[in-house]
């Protein structure tokens, strides 16, 4: 039986190269497993369903959120299946473990008037202003994740077909349509802004930082927060809030759920359905405000 360090090292390789999980998820899973193995006294054969339930019950009693418990349950299931295949466990106790469902609060979204106000800004001429406008337009037009936006290259934008090629979670590629305002903003940035920031190491990155490198997620978040602060009544949220807003407005405009799922790159339709709840809540709010017998 390998020691704990060898077990965790093998599990890390499994997560990276066989499961192809993101670095963030790999770090979280390794941290969870290190905590569980410490709880077991670093004795892997003691990992059975009673031990798993006891550990998770202790986590719940300690006040951990349902989202954290859901992630740790998923981690444990992944690990026990892996350890069983390796012959380190006689059976797979994770199969007997119930699901801990994370809470899914309704996301904050802009209403359509607020979105219009955020995007309708005076014509800019400086590179930073051109870049920031293009970022805002493209985030709202496509609903892409901030990591997907940062990874875009110039050639990923198909100007003729009005689609952008996105590499999403699990390295799954999809094409997402966008409208004329986003196209115009991206073209202004590429023609009048990006060339002034290009450096030797800029490469093909669509969006650049002030030093000429590929833009990072933190910079995009600052751009979004700063723009939202300029609109009275707009909720303070990051790029994911624009993703939520785009999905909600599409559904309010009559788009079908499957199309929105494809656009957002959701593996499950259940993930996309949260946006229907947002729209229903808005409908209820409007009813309560306007109907004489509400």
XYZ file of C-alpha atoms in Angstrom:
294
model
C 0.000 0.000 0.000
C 1.541 3.380 -0.999
C 1.954 6.126 1.574
C -0.257 9.225 1.665
C 2.087 11.397 -0.394
C 2.219 8.774 -3.154
C -1.557 8.391 -3.076
C -2.119 12.141 -3.439
C 0.498 12.424 -6.187
C -1.169 9.635 -8.169
C -4.602 11.197 -7.607
C -3.304 14.561 -8.818
C -2.076 13.018 -12.081
C -5.422 11.273 -12.509
C -7.297 14.572 -12.086
C -4.983 16.446 -14.450
C -4.418 13.986 -17.266
C -7.339 11.568 -17.162
C -10.166 13.766 -15.886
C -8.748 16.980 -17.449
C -10.028 19.097 -14.569
C -9.089 22.745 -14.166
C -6.077 23.651 -11.961
C -8.474 25.276 -9.474
C -10.555 22.091 -9.146
C -7.430 19.936 -8.853
C -6.132 22.079 -5.987
C -9.502 21.952 -4.216
C -9.818 18.172 -4.577
C -6.283 17.555 -3.320
C -6.937 19.783 -0.312
C -10.171 17.911 0.420
C -8.497 14.518 0.167
C -5.573 15.594 2.354
C -8.107 16.663 5.010
C -9.986 13.352 4.753
C -6.839 11.228 4.960
C -5.677 13.221 7.984
C -9.076 12.544 9.575
C -8.533 8.818 8.923
C -5.094 8.888 10.518
C -3.565 8.420 7.050
C -4.887 4.862 6.941
C -6.414 4.333 3.504
C -7.918 0.869 4.288
C -10.104 2.583 6.900
C -11.929 4.472 4.159
C -15.420 2.989 4.223
C -18.945 4.406 3.988
C -19.206 4.904 7.769
C -15.966 6.894 7.810
C -17.083 9.016 4.856
C -20.469 9.807 6.375
C -18.868 10.607 9.722
C -16.356 12.954 8.125
C -18.989 14.806 6.088
C -21.293 15.012 9.116
C -18.467 16.630 11.053
C -17.962 19.123 8.220
C -21.668 19.966 8.306
C -21.598 20.411 12.082
C -18.619 22.744 11.689
C -20.793 25.057 9.614
C -19.419 24.448 6.130
C -21.660 25.644 3.323
C -23.735 23.282 1.231
C -21.650 24.220 -1.804
C -18.452 23.116 -0.038
C -20.073 19.890 1.146
C -21.300 19.187 -2.393
C -17.792 19.669 -3.754
C -16.259 17.430 -1.092
C -18.828 14.732 -1.782
C -17.962 14.866 -5.487
C -14.260 14.739 -4.620
C -14.704 11.688 -2.392
C -16.651 9.833 -5.072
C -13.973 10.570 -7.641
C -11.232 9.410 -5.279
C -12.874 6.185 -4.094
C -13.593 5.115 -7.684
C -9.961 5.856 -8.572
C -8.582 4.036 -5.500
C -10.814 1.022 -6.143
C -9.562 0.717 -9.720
C -5.992 0.894 -8.413
C -6.691 -1.940 -5.985
C -6.139 0.253 -2.929
C -9.746 -0.250 -1.770
C -11.556 -3.587 -1.804
C -14.772 -1.879 -2.896
C -15.981 1.620 -3.779
C -17.761 3.177 -0.764
C -18.412 6.375 -2.696
C -21.175 4.586 -4.610
C -23.186 4.468 -1.374
C -22.713 8.141 -0.608
C -25.764 10.382 -1.020
C -25.579 13.635 -2.949
C -25.135 16.898 -1.074
C -26.841 19.430 -3.299
C -25.449 22.944 -3.247
C -27.755 25.900 -2.742
C -28.516 27.713 -5.948
C -29.452 31.294 -5.104
C -30.880 33.352 -7.923
C -28.087 35.395 -9.508
C -28.176 39.183 -9.569
C -28.831 40.495 -13.060
C -29.170 43.807 -14.829
C -32.540 44.685 -16.243
C -32.526 45.529 -19.929
C -32.570 49.294 -19.343
C -29.571 49.051 -17.020
C -27.706 46.918 -19.547
C -28.390 49.522 -22.209
C -27.112 52.291 -19.917
C -23.936 50.344 -19.077
C -23.108 49.816 -22.740
C -24.173 53.200 -24.147
C -21.090 55.323 -23.517
C -19.606 58.268 -25.448
C -17.390 57.350 -28.375
C -13.875 56.698 -27.071
C -10.470 57.158 -28.685
C -7.909 55.988 -26.110
C -6.813 52.311 -26.199
C -8.020 51.559 -22.676
C -11.475 52.997 -23.353
C -11.727 51.132 -26.669
C -10.649 47.876 -25.050
C -13.006 48.236 -22.100
C -15.966 48.973 -24.364
C -15.168 45.939 -26.519
C -14.893 43.758 -23.396
C -18.258 44.910 -22.063
C -20.012 44.508 -25.397
C -18.593 41.042 -26.018
C -19.292 39.768 -22.503
C -22.927 40.833 -22.697
C -23.403 39.826 -26.336
C -22.059 36.292 -25.907
C -22.392 35.437 -22.200
C -18.904 33.897 -22.233
C -17.041 33.205 -18.996
C -14.266 35.601 -18.026
C -11.643 32.865 -18.531
C -13.003 32.229 -22.026
C -12.866 35.927 -22.872
C -9.256 36.227 -21.692
C -8.248 33.216 -23.800
C -9.646 34.638 -27.062
C -7.250 35.244 -29.946
C -7.797 37.695 -32.789
C -8.559 34.881 -35.245
C -11.281 33.486 -32.966
C -13.574 36.313 -34.072
C -15.359 35.487 -37.331
C -16.508 38.889 -38.534
C -18.354 37.580 -41.572
C -20.500 35.075 -39.674
C -20.723 37.171 -36.471
C -19.574 34.307 -34.242
C -16.683 33.886 -31.836
C -14.913 30.560 -31.316
C -14.676 29.782 -27.592
C -12.733 27.060 -25.774
C -14.796 26.275 -22.696
C -14.692 23.899 -19.748
C -13.291 20.461 -20.487
C -11.593 21.950 -23.577
C -14.916 21.866 -25.416
C -15.076 24.248 -28.339
C -18.242 26.083 -29.289
C -19.238 28.951 -31.573
C -21.217 31.788 -30.018
C -23.042 34.443 -32.081
C -22.849 38.159 -31.356
C -24.473 41.267 -32.753
C -23.403 44.404 -34.587
C -22.672 46.583 -31.508
C -20.161 44.014 -30.238
C -18.619 43.656 -33.713
C -18.196 47.406 -34.065
C -16.637 47.714 -30.602
C -14.202 44.852 -31.244
C -13.253 46.298 -34.643
C -12.584 49.753 -33.150
C -10.349 48.156 -30.508
C -8.486 46.023 -33.069
C -7.959 48.907 -35.498
C -7.418 51.912 -33.234
C -6.465 50.520 -29.820
C -4.746 47.148 -29.908
C -1.961 48.168 -32.358
C -0.840 50.876 -29.898
C -0.345 48.328 -27.108
C 1.208 45.457 -29.068
C 4.616 44.350 -27.829
C 6.991 41.631 -28.969
C 5.392 39.059 -26.670
C 1.762 40.018 -27.259
C 1.101 37.084 -29.565
C -2.391 36.634 -31.023
C -4.299 37.621 -27.854
C -7.432 39.589 -28.684
C -7.457 41.634 -25.474
C -4.242 43.059 -24.049
C -3.185 44.654 -20.795
C -1.431 48.025 -20.712
C 1.960 46.259 -20.855
C 1.084 44.384 -23.997
C 0.473 40.935 -22.516
C -2.724 38.913 -22.668
C -5.346 40.408 -20.363
C -6.049 38.577 -17.091
C -9.325 37.853 -15.319
C -8.624 40.328 -12.511
C -8.341 43.205 -14.980
C -11.596 42.232 -16.674
C -13.363 42.135 -13.300
C -12.101 45.626 -12.476
C -13.353 46.883 -15.831
C -16.837 45.471 -15.224
C -17.099 46.759 -11.645
C -15.974 50.240 -12.722
C -18.505 50.419 -15.554
C -21.401 49.239 -13.391
C -20.625 51.889 -10.772
C -21.412 54.537 -13.378
C -25.057 53.434 -13.678
C -27.453 54.372 -10.876
C -29.266 51.390 -9.434
C -27.156 48.773 -11.211
C -26.130 45.888 -8.916
C -22.434 45.538 -8.188
C -21.358 42.329 -9.888
C -18.536 40.932 -11.955
C -18.276 39.458 -15.455
C -20.373 36.452 -14.436
C -23.201 38.871 -13.702
C -23.135 39.946 -17.347
C -23.289 36.257 -18.289
C -26.357 35.842 -16.087
C -27.898 38.992 -17.542
C -27.322 37.906 -21.147
C -28.943 34.506 -20.513
C -31.916 36.043 -18.714
C -32.533 38.635 -21.422
C -32.326 35.981 -24.148
C -35.018 33.929 -22.430
C -37.150 37.005 -21.804
C -36.846 37.768 -25.515
C -38.186 34.345 -26.471
C -35.036 32.236 -26.947
C -35.508 28.538 -26.215
C -33.675 26.935 -23.319
C -31.639 24.543 -25.488
C -30.212 27.415 -27.552
C -29.204 29.299 -24.416
C -27.621 26.126 -23.040
C -25.541 25.745 -26.209
C -24.531 29.404 -26.179
C -23.388 29.304 -22.554
C -21.612 25.979 -22.912
C -23.531 24.242 -20.120
C -23.108 20.470 -20.030
C -26.502 20.027 -18.362
C -29.801 21.709 -19.096
C -30.422 21.833 -15.343
C -27.689 24.470 -15.047
C -29.366 26.659 -17.642
C -32.814 26.359 -16.040
C -31.832 28.682 -13.192
C -32.279 31.571 -15.632
C -35.920 30.660 -16.137
C -36.374 31.172 -12.397
C -34.882 34.649 -12.709
C -37.384 35.522 -15.420
C -40.306 34.108 -13.422
C -39.284 36.186 -10.393
C -39.275 39.298 -12.546
C -42.710 38.420 -13.871
C -44.020 38.001 -10.320
C -42.482 41.326 -9.274
C -44.101 43.108 -12.208
C -47.432 41.443 -11.418
C -47.284 42.485 -7.761
C -46.434 46.056 -8.727
C -48.935 46.522 -11.547
C -51.932 44.265 -11.074
C -54.787 45.801 -9.028
C -55.552 42.478 -7.378
C -51.989 41.300 -6.778
